[in-house]
Amino acid sequence: MTTSHEAATRDAPRERILETAYDLFAQHGVGSVGINEVITRSGVAKATLYRHFPAKTDLVLAFLAEREQRWTHDFIEAEALRRGDTPTEQLLAIFDVFDEWFHRTDFEGCSFINVLLEMHGHGSEHPLGQASAQYLDNIRVIVRDLADRAGLTAPQDFAHSWHILMKGSIVAAAEGDTIAARRARTMAHSLIDEHRAPAVMS
Amino acid sequence: MTTSHEAATRDAPRERILETAYDLFAQHGVGSVGINEVITRSGVAKATLYRHFPAKTDLVLAFLAEREQRWTHDFIEAEALRRGDTPTEQLLAIFDVFDEWFHRTDFEGCSFINVLLEMHGHGSEHPLGQASAQYLDNIRVIVRDLADRAGLTAPQDFAHSWHILMKGSIVAAAEGDTIAARRARTMAHSLIDEHRAPAVMS
DNA sequence: CTCCTGTGAGACAGACCTGTCTGTCTCGCG
DNA sequence: CGCGAGACAGACAGGTCTGTCTCACAGGAG
């Protein structure tokens, strides 16, 4: 109903499908949302959806790619870079962005983590698990590059540890700990200090 | 019902069901495993299962309770207490146990996190989400008590931060980072240091 | 002996899912 | 004006799942 989206969106069924799928998958998870709901909500015919996305997996893969663009790049990365003047500040700003994110009423969690854990150990075999792992990898690359630019030691290990703080705080936020980002930020600060000393090993 | 009970070792279908459900739910997730698989694997009639567990939710709740006993208490807590001589050592030993856990070929992740994230934001309304959150809470109580005994400042906040490291390393391990526990342990050590100083941010 | 209870085996209903297929409509273009 | 491509609508097939139900059997109690 409605088609209140004016003439512009009239001939863009693929965009309408992906837009609807993005909202539904991000909010309710890719497993809980059926194709039929995407169809009815986007006002598209089932045959149209399957013409653009041969299987549900393809639609989910498109969603994950879109998620990386909107969440990883446009939200987290861009905001963190904007809020900090130095690489170190930009790293820490990630958790400031997280803090804002965790306080949203429609906080939806990290789709990459959600999809990966939905595979329950078979993630390395399933294309959705592989894609999610790749997008999580890409986040770590962003962190590692900032660590590089900040002159930190062992940037690869730093990025892994940093990412543990990010993922842990996201799960904590899903649990209801709305100030998890501030807790993680404090630990993150200590981690930076540890990687400023020439020797990292304990 | 067999007079004065305790002829329980007879066939004990309830124990067989729960034992089978424990293995399947822990390994493959509570959503992916159907009642029929529990039935065939445990050699029990469907009516028998539904007599002991009126709905699948009841079976999952029983699984989660069993999971707390076997994983939280018998594995993590007991092993950590055994491996350390002081409360501080026992806290750090949690990540030694994690390290061993992450390296198991049948590493299955944290069922509480998995179930909670499976609710996709509606965890606080769903009984399974509430139960999972409660069991995660209980883990934090164990950590807080150890922090108390170690004389750390702000043990409640400490436990929340510590738990972020635990959850973050579990997700990282699910991603394939087998040495995530050692990374978390290093950060955990710094966290302890931070909570030894008399003044700590709240 | 019969009754009674718990059990195994499995058919069945009803809901929901993915994916296919058949129509009908509209629109652009020659 | 006619034609074809793409889109809408929805029936349909084939599979999954939960949960109910029937039936046969086994063993202890009265």
XYZ file of N, CA, C and O in Angstrom, chain A residues 23-165:
572
model
N 16.749 -2.325 7.206
C 16.093 -1.991 8.471
C 15.675 -3.253 9.228
O 15.921 -3.387 10.427
N 15.050 -4.176 8.520
C 14.538 -5.377 9.184
C 15.667 -6.267 9.688
O 15.637 -6.743 10.834
N 16.658 -6.522 8.856
C 17.761 -7.401 9.250
C 18.558 -6.787 10.392
O 18.961 -7.483 11.326
N 18.822 -5.492 10.315
C 19.620 -4.852 11.358
C 18.881 -4.895 12.697
O 19.481 -5.112 13.742
N 17.578 -4.704 12.655
C 16.815 -4.600 13.891
C 16.442 -5.957 14.479
O 16.521 -6.153 15.686
N 16.043 -6.886 13.616
C 15.501 -8.150 14.125
C 16.355 -9.356 13.801
O 15.995 -10.473 14.170
N 17.462 -9.166 13.088
C 18.324 -10.294 12.763
C 17.961 -10.932 11.437
O 16.798 -10.944 11.044
N 18.957 -11.473 10.778
C 18.730 -12.000 9.432
C 17.968 -13.317 9.463
O 17.315 -13.685 8.490
N 18.059 -14.033 10.559
C 17.364 -15.317 10.635
C 15.894 -15.187 10.976
O 15.069 -15.989 10.534
N 15.573 -14.150 11.742
C 14.194 -14.002 12.213
C 13.289 -13.356 11.176
O 12.070 -13.462 11.273
N 13.869 -12.672 10.218
C 13.072 -11.954 9.229
C 12.923 -12.810 7.976
O 13.921 -13.244 7.394
N 11.704 -13.044 7.571
C 11.439 -13.863 6.393
C 11.334 -13.018 5.139
O 11.118 -11.807 5.187
N 11.480 -13.703 4.027
C 11.376 -13.036 2.722
C 10.011 -12.370 2.576
O 9.905 -11.266 2.037
N 8.990 -13.025 3.054
C 7.637 -12.486 2.886
C 7.478 -11.130 3.560
O 6.774 -10.261 3.050
N 8.136 -10.959 4.707
C 8.031 -9.675 5.390
C 8.746 -8.595 4.587
O 8.254 -7.460 4.487
N 9.888 -8.926 4.033
C 10.600 -7.962 3.193
C 9.725 -7.563 2.010
O 9.651 -6.391 1.632
N 9.042 -8.549 1.450
C 8.198 -8.289 0.287
C 7.041 -7.354 0.632
O 6.844 -6.322 -0.019
N 6.303 -7.709 1.650
C 5.140 -6.894 1.982
C 5.555 -5.490 2.408
O 4.932 -4.508 2.006
N 6.623 -5.389 3.215
C 7.044 -4.081 3.702
C 7.606 -3.192 2.599
O 7.529 -1.958 2.689
N 8.197 -3.801 1.588
C 8.756 -2.980 0.512
C 7.783 -2.828 -0.648
O 8.082 -2.131 -1.618
N 6.634 -3.473 -0.566
C 5.637 -3.347 -1.616
C 6.106 -3.867 -2.954
O 5.841 -3.283 -3.998
N 6.800 -4.974 -2.902
C 7.404 -5.542 -4.101
C 6.848 -6.953 -4.306
O 6.409 -7.597 -3.364
N 6.845 -7.384 -5.537
C 6.384 -8.754 -5.799
C 7.488 -9.748 -5.477
O 8.681 -9.429 -5.578
N 7.088 -10.931 -5.089
C 8.075 -11.933 -4.717
C 8.994 -12.250 -5.895
O 10.205 -12.395 -5.740
N 8.400 -12.330 -7.078
C 9.215 -12.619 -8.268
C 10.236 -11.514 -8.510
O 11.348 -11.777 -8.977
N 9.858 -10.279 -8.189
C 10.786 -9.162 -8.374
C 11.981 -9.300 -7.444
O 13.125 -9.116 -7.853
N 11.691 -9.647 -6.187
C 12.794 -9.818 -5.253
C 13.738 -10.918 -5.732
O 14.964 -10.739 -5.741
N 13.150 -12.030 -6.172
C 14.011 -13.144 -6.561
C 14.690 -12.902 -7.905
O 15.624 -13.612 -8.249
N 14.213 -11.899 -8.644
C 14.947 -11.540 -9.862
C 16.228 -10.790 -9.478
O 17.295 -11.020 -10.046
N 16.134 -9.914 -8.483
C 17.294 -9.119 -8.090
C 18.220 -9.877 -7.139
O 19.422 -9.654 -7.143
N 17.640 -10.736 -6.320
C 18.437 -11.523 -5.373
C 18.014 -12.985 -5.486
O 16.994 -13.375 -4.919
N 18.789 -13.779 -6.217
C 18.394 -15.158 -6.532
C 18.054 -16.006 -5.306
O 17.281 -16.948 -5.416
N 18.657 -15.697 -4.163
C 18.347 -16.458 -2.945
C 18.434 -15.508 -1.757
O 18.996 -14.412 -1.860
N 17.880 -15.934 -0.653
C 17.906 -15.081 0.533
C 19.342 -14.760 0.942
O 19.640 -13.656 1.403
N 20.212 -15.736 0.785
C 21.621 -15.515 1.126
C 22.186 -14.313 0.379
O 22.959 -13.527 0.945
N 21.814 -14.170 -0.885
C 22.312 -13.028 -1.661
C 21.797 -11.708 -1.096
O 22.513 -10.712 -1.075
N 20.565 -11.723 -0.653
C 20.014 -10.513 -0.048
C 20.740 -10.182 1.252
O 21.058 -9.025 1.529
N 21.026 -11.204 2.047
C 21.745 -10.981 3.306
C 23.154 -10.484 3.025
O 23.654 -9.592 3.720
N 23.804 -11.045 2.009
C 25.143 -10.581 1.657
C 25.110 -9.109 1.248
O 25.984 -8.325 1.637
N 24.090 -8.732 0.481
C 23.956 -7.325 0.099
C 23.717 -6.463 1.333
O 24.235 -5.341 1.440
N 22.940 -6.983 2.266
C 22.712 -6.249 3.513
C 24.015 -6.051 4.279
O 24.293 -4.944 4.760
N 24.824 -7.090 4.392
C 26.080 -6.975 5.128
C 27.010 -5.958 4.473
O 27.672 -5.174 5.159
N 27.057 -5.956 3.153
C 27.886 -4.968 2.453
C 27.375 -3.560 2.749
O 28.167 -2.638 2.996
N 26.079 -3.402 2.705
C 25.485 -2.102 3.011
C 25.750 -1.718 4.460
O 25.977 -0.541 4.776
N 25.714 -2.720 5.315
C 25.971 -2.471 6.739
C 27.389 -1.954 6.947
O 27.616 -1.057 7.756
N 28.355 -2.524 6.234
C 29.723 -2.041 6.370
C 29.806 -0.572 5.943
O 30.456 0.235 6.599
N 29.157 -0.249 4.851
C 29.205 1.121 4.372
C 28.595 2.075 5.402
O 29.212 3.051 5.811
N 27.382 1.746 5.812
C 26.660 2.703 6.674
C 27.178 2.709 8.103
O 27.309 3.770 8.707
N 27.432 1.527 8.653
C 27.810 1.466 10.063
C 29.314 1.635 10.234
O 29.778 2.564 10.883
N 30.081 0.728 9.643
C 31.532 0.770 9.831
C 32.115 2.089 9.321
O 32.800 2.807 10.062
N 31.848 2.376 8.062
C 32.511 3.523 7.445
C 31.826 4.848 7.781
O 32.420 5.738 8.357
N 30.535 4.962 7.401
C 29.875 6.260 7.528
C 29.622 6.655 8.983
O 29.593 7.842 9.304
N 29.403 5.673 9.836
C 29.097 6.025 11.227
C 30.355 5.956 12.098
O 30.880 6.988 12.522
N 30.853 4.791 12.363
C 31.957 4.642 13.312
C 33.237 5.327 12.826
O 33.785 6.205 13.499
N 33.690 4.920 11.642
C 34.979 5.443 11.175
C 34.916 6.958 10.942
O 35.746 7.713 11.469
N 33.922 7.409 10.204
C 33.844 8.830 9.875
C 33.685 9.676 11.137
O 34.343 10.718 11.291
N 32.838 9.238 12.034
C 32.612 10.012 13.266
C 33.867 10.056 14.129
O 34.192 11.088 14.719
N 34.541 8.901 14.238
C 35.751 8.865 15.065
C 36.823 9.780 14.489
O 37.482 10.526 15.228
N 36.977 9.738 13.172
C 37.986 10.601 12.548
C 37.635 12.067 12.738
O 38.503 12.926 12.946
N 36.347 12.360 12.675
C 35.905 13.739 12.790
C 36.119 14.278 14.210
O 36.470 15.439 14.406
N 35.890 13.417 15.190
C 35.904 13.896 16.572
C 37.307 14.042 17.150
O 37.495 14.723 18.152
N 38.283 13.378 16.574
C 39.634 13.451 17.125
C 40.567 14.210 16.210
O 40.419 14.190 14.995
N 41.559 14.877 16.821
C 42.512 15.644 16.037
C 43.763 14.820 15.740
O 44.429 15.032 14.735
N 44.084 13.909 16.636
C 45.249 13.053 16.442
C 44.775 11.600 16.305
O 43.662 11.279 16.727
N 45.629 10.741 15.739
C 45.257 9.319 15.638
C 44.879 8.720 16.987
O 43.936 7.924 17.074
N 45.598 9.088 18.026
C 45.277 8.566 19.358
C 43.886 9.014 19.800
O 43.078 8.214 20.302
N 43.603 10.289 19.588
C 42.274 10.788 19.952
C 41.186 10.133 19.111
O 40.086 9.855 19.604
N 41.525 9.885 17.857
C 40.546 9.264 16.971
C 40.243 7.827 17.399
O 39.106 7.361 17.315
N 41.290 7.149 17.852
C 41.064 5.792 18.377
C 40.115 5.834 19.568
O 39.116 5.105 19.608
N 40.411 6.698 20.506
C 39.579 6.775 21.705
C 38.167 7.249 21.378
O 37.200 6.873 22.052
N 38.073 8.077 20.332
C 36.759 8.603 19.958
C 35.815 7.496 19.505
O 34.585 7.666 19.523
N 36.388 6.365 19.087
C 35.534 5.226 18.716
C 34.578 4.910 19.858
O 33.376 4.662 19.642
N 35.092 4.946 21.074
C 34.241 4.590 22.209
C 33.301 5.723 22.601
O 32.291 5.486 23.264
N 33.632 6.938 22.187
C 32.666 8.024 22.358
C 31.484 7.818 21.414
O 30.323 8.038 21.790
N 31.796 7.400 20.199
C 30.729 7.095 19.248
C 29.910 5.903 19.758
O 28.678 5.911 19.684
N 30.600 4.907 20.279
C 29.909 3.758 20.858
C 28.978 4.200 21.982
O 27.849 3.715 22.107
N 29.469 5.102 22.807
C 28.658 5.560 23.943
C 27.347 6.160 23.451
O 26.272 5.889 24.005
N 27.455 6.962 22.413
C 26.250 7.546 21.828
C 25.370 6.457 21.225
O 24.143 6.459 21.397
N 26.009 5.525 20.552
C 25.286 4.428 19.901
C 24.534 3.579 20.940
O 23.356 3.267 20.772
N 25.193 3.243 22.025
C 24.588 2.386 23.049
C 23.376 3.037 23.701
O 22.504 2.355 24.239
N 23.360 4.368 23.671
C 22.258 5.070 24.337
C 21.053 5.282 23.433
O 20.039 5.816 23.875
N 21.153 4.902 22.195
C 20.009 5.040 21.298
C 18.909 4.072 21.710
O 19.163 2.937 22.133
N 17.696 4.530 21.560
C 16.578 3.650 21.930
C 16.475 2.471 20.963
O 15.977 1.409 21.329
N 16.934 2.687 19.729
C 16.847 1.602 18.753
C 18.200 0.927 18.555
O 18.508 0.465 17.454
N 19.000 0.883 19.617
C 20.290 0.193 19.548
C 20.075 -1.243 19.079
O 19.293 -1.987 19.665
N 20.760 -1.608 18.011
C 20.479 -2.878 17.358
C 21.629 -3.866 17.422
O 21.519 -4.991 16.944
N 22.763 -3.472 18.000
C 23.895 -4.389 18.088
C 24.671 -4.457 16.786
O 24.365 -3.768 15.812
N 25.699 -5.283 16.801
C 26.575 -5.419 15.640
C 26.102 -6.583 14.783
O 26.154 -7.739 15.193
N 25.654 -6.273 13.577
C 25.108 -7.313 12.691
C 26.158 -8.361 12.337
O 25.824 -9.532 12.147
N 27.424 -7.942 12.242
C 28.477 -8.889 11.886
C 28.637 -9.933 12.992
O 28.728 -11.136 12.717
N 28.658 -9.475 14.232
C 28.737 -10.411 15.355
C 27.498 -11.294 15.401
O 27.579 -12.511 15.568
N 26.347 -10.686 15.221
C 25.098 -11.448 15.292
C 25.055 -12.557 14.252
O 24.719 -13.702 14.568
N 25.387 -12.204 13.019
C 25.360 -13.216 11.949
C 26.401 -14.290 12.210
O 26.139 -15.489 12.050
N 27.587 -13.871 12.631
C 28.647 -14.846 12.879
C 28.246 -15.828 13.968
O 28.422 -17.044 13.820
N 27.687 -15.335 15.055
C 27.314 -16.228 16.147
C 26.104 -17.073 15.771
O 25.885 -18.134 16.336
N 25.304 -16.595 14.807
C 24.159 -17.383 14.363
C 24.594 -18.643 13.623
O 23.814 -19.580 13.485
N 25.844 -18.645 13.137
C 26.363 -19.815 12.418
C 26.764 -20.925 13.385
O 26.923 -22.069 12.986
N 26.998 -20.557 14.642
C 27.320 -21.526 15.693
C 28.457 -22.458 15.309
O 28.281 -23.684 15.271
N 29.607 -21.852 15.050
C 30.804 -22.662 14.828
C 31.034 -23.042 13.379
O 32.147 -23.347 12.994
N 29.989 -23.016 12.566
C 30.152 -23.352 11.153
C 30.339 -22.097 10.309
O 30.101 -22.122 9.098
N 30.773 -21.018 10.946
C 30.898 -19.755 10.233
C 31.956 -19.771 9.145
O 31.807 -19.098 8.130
N 33.015 -20.561 9.336
C 34.096 -20.551 8.355
C 33.714 -21.292 7.079
O 34.388 -21.172 6.067
N 32.639 -22.046 7.130
C 32.206 -22.783 5.936
C 31.092 -22.037 5.207
O 30.979 -22.112 3.996
N 30.263 -21.349 5.960
C 29.094 -20.687 5.379
C 29.482 -19.327 4.802
O 30.217 -18.574 5.434
N 28.993 -18.994 3.619
C 29.317 -17.697 3.011
C 28.937 -16.513 3.881
O 29.647 -15.508 3.890
N 27.855 -16.618 4.630
C 27.478 -15.516 5.503
C 28.462 -15.363 6.656
O 28.792 -14.244 7.063
N 28.938 -16.488 7.185
C 29.938 -16.435 8.239
C 31.241 -15.857 7.727
O 31.883 -15.037 8.392
N 31.638 -16.279 6.521
C 32.870 -15.763 5.936
C 32.781 -14.256 5.717
O 33.717 -13.516 6.022
N 31.655 -13.812 5.188
C 31.490 -12.381 4.930
C 31.539 -11.595 6.237
O 32.227 -10.569 6.330
N 30.832 -12.068 7.247
C 30.839 -11.363 8.535
C 32.243 -11.292 9.114
O 32.670 -10.241 9.605
N 32.964 -12.398 9.053
C 34.331 -12.417 9.570
C 35.200 -11.420 8.802
O 36.057 -10.743 9.381
N 34.967 -11.332 7.513
C 35.742 -10.392 6.696
C 35.459 -8.949 7.107
O 36.378 -8.142 7.253
N 34.199 -8.641 7.313
C 33.845 -7.266 7.698
C 34.386 -6.932 9.087
O 34.732 -5.773 9.358
N 34.440 -7.929 9.975
C 35.054 -7.704 11.277
C 36.559 -7.489 11.116
O 37.157 -6.645 11.801
N 37.152 -8.263 10.226
C 38.563 -8.064 9.892
C 38.814 -6.625 9.446
O 39.780 -5.988 9.872
N 37.947 -6.141 8.587
C 38.134 -4.790 8.036
C 38.104 -3.739 9.139
O 38.798 -2.722 9.054
N 37.275 -3.966 10.143
C 37.262 -3.034 11.273
C 38.627 -3.010 11.944
O 39.144 -1.955 12.308
N 39.200 -4.209 12.071
C 40.510 -4.288 12.707
C 41.575 -3.582 11.884
O 42.536 -3.038 12.426
N 41.415 -3.581 10.583
C 42.372 -2.883 9.723
C 42.317 -1.383 9.987
O 43.352 -0.716 10.069
N 41.126 -0.867 10.150
C 40.977 0.560 10.453
C 41.701 0.893 11.754
O 42.442 1.885 11.834
N 41.511 0.049 12.757
C 42.159 0.267 14.050
C 43.675 0.171 13.913
O 44.421 0.992 14.460
N 44.113 -0.814 13.164
C 45.564 -1.003 13.014
C 46.204 0.190 12.312
O 47.291 0.640 12.691
N 45.541 0.723 11.291
C 46.080 1.887 10.593
C 46.177 3.091 11.519
O 47.165 3.834 11.486
N 45.179 3.286 12.352
C 45.239 4.389 13.311
C 46.366 4.156 14.309
O 47.065 5.106 14.689
N 46.534 2.907 14.729
C 47.627 2.598 15.656
C 48.971 2.874 14.998
O 49.907 3.385 15.631
N 49.070 2.514 13.733
C 50.284 2.828 12.972
C 50.570 4.317 12.983
O 51.668 4.767 13.319
N 49.561 5.072 12.622
C 49.740 6.525 12.535
C 50.010 7.143 13.901
O 50.601 8.210 14.005
N 49.533 6.473 14.954
C 49.799 6.984 16.307
C 51.176 6.558 16.800
O 51.588 6.940 17.899
N 51.888 5.768 16.000
C 53.227 5.344 16.382
C 53.248 4.303 17.487
O 54.240 4.188 18.224
N 52.171 3.537 17.610
C 52.114 2.521 18.673
C 52.896 1.278 18.261
O 53.061 0.996 17.066
N 53.352 0.558 19.271
C 54.104 -0.667 18.991
C 53.153 -1.811 18.716
O 52.013 -1.825 19.202
N 53.598 -2.770 17.937
C 52.848 -3.985 17.626
C 51.406 -3.658 17.242
O 50.450 -4.113 17.897
N 51.226 -2.880 16.189
C 49.870 -2.405 15.850
C 48.888 -3.547 15.551
O 47.694 -3.406 15.814
N 49.396 -4.632 15.021
C 48.497 -5.761 14.718
C 47.909 -6.351 16.005
O 46.697 -6.536 16.116
N 48.780 -6.617 16.964
C 48.298 -7.132 18.245
C 47.427 -6.098 18.951
O 46.417 -6.442 19.570
N 47.856 -4.850 18.821
C 47.053 -3.779 19.415
C 45.640 -3.798 18.862
O 44.658 -3.700 19.615
N 45.523 -3.947 17.549
C 44.199 -3.931 16.923
C 43.342 -5.098 17.416
O 42.138 -4.945 17.651
N 43.959 -6.257 17.571
C 43.205 -7.405 18.083
C 42.688 -7.139 19.500
O 41.527 -7.404 19.818
N 43.562 -6.615 20.340
C 43.143 -6.335 21.716
C 42.084 -5.238 21.749
O 41.094 -5.323 22.484
N 42.289 -4.218 20.964
C 41.344 -3.119 20.878
C 39.970 -3.630 20.440
O 38.932 -3.247 20.974
N 39.997 -4.522 19.474
C 38.747 -5.061 18.957
C 38.029 -5.900 20.003
O 36.802 -5.984 20.024
N 38.798 -6.530 20.883
C 38.176 -7.279 21.983
C 37.378 -6.325 22.864
O 36.263 -6.631 23.299
N 37.941 -5.151 23.097
C 37.226 -4.150 23.900
C 35.959 -3.679 23.179
O 34.916 -3.489 23.801
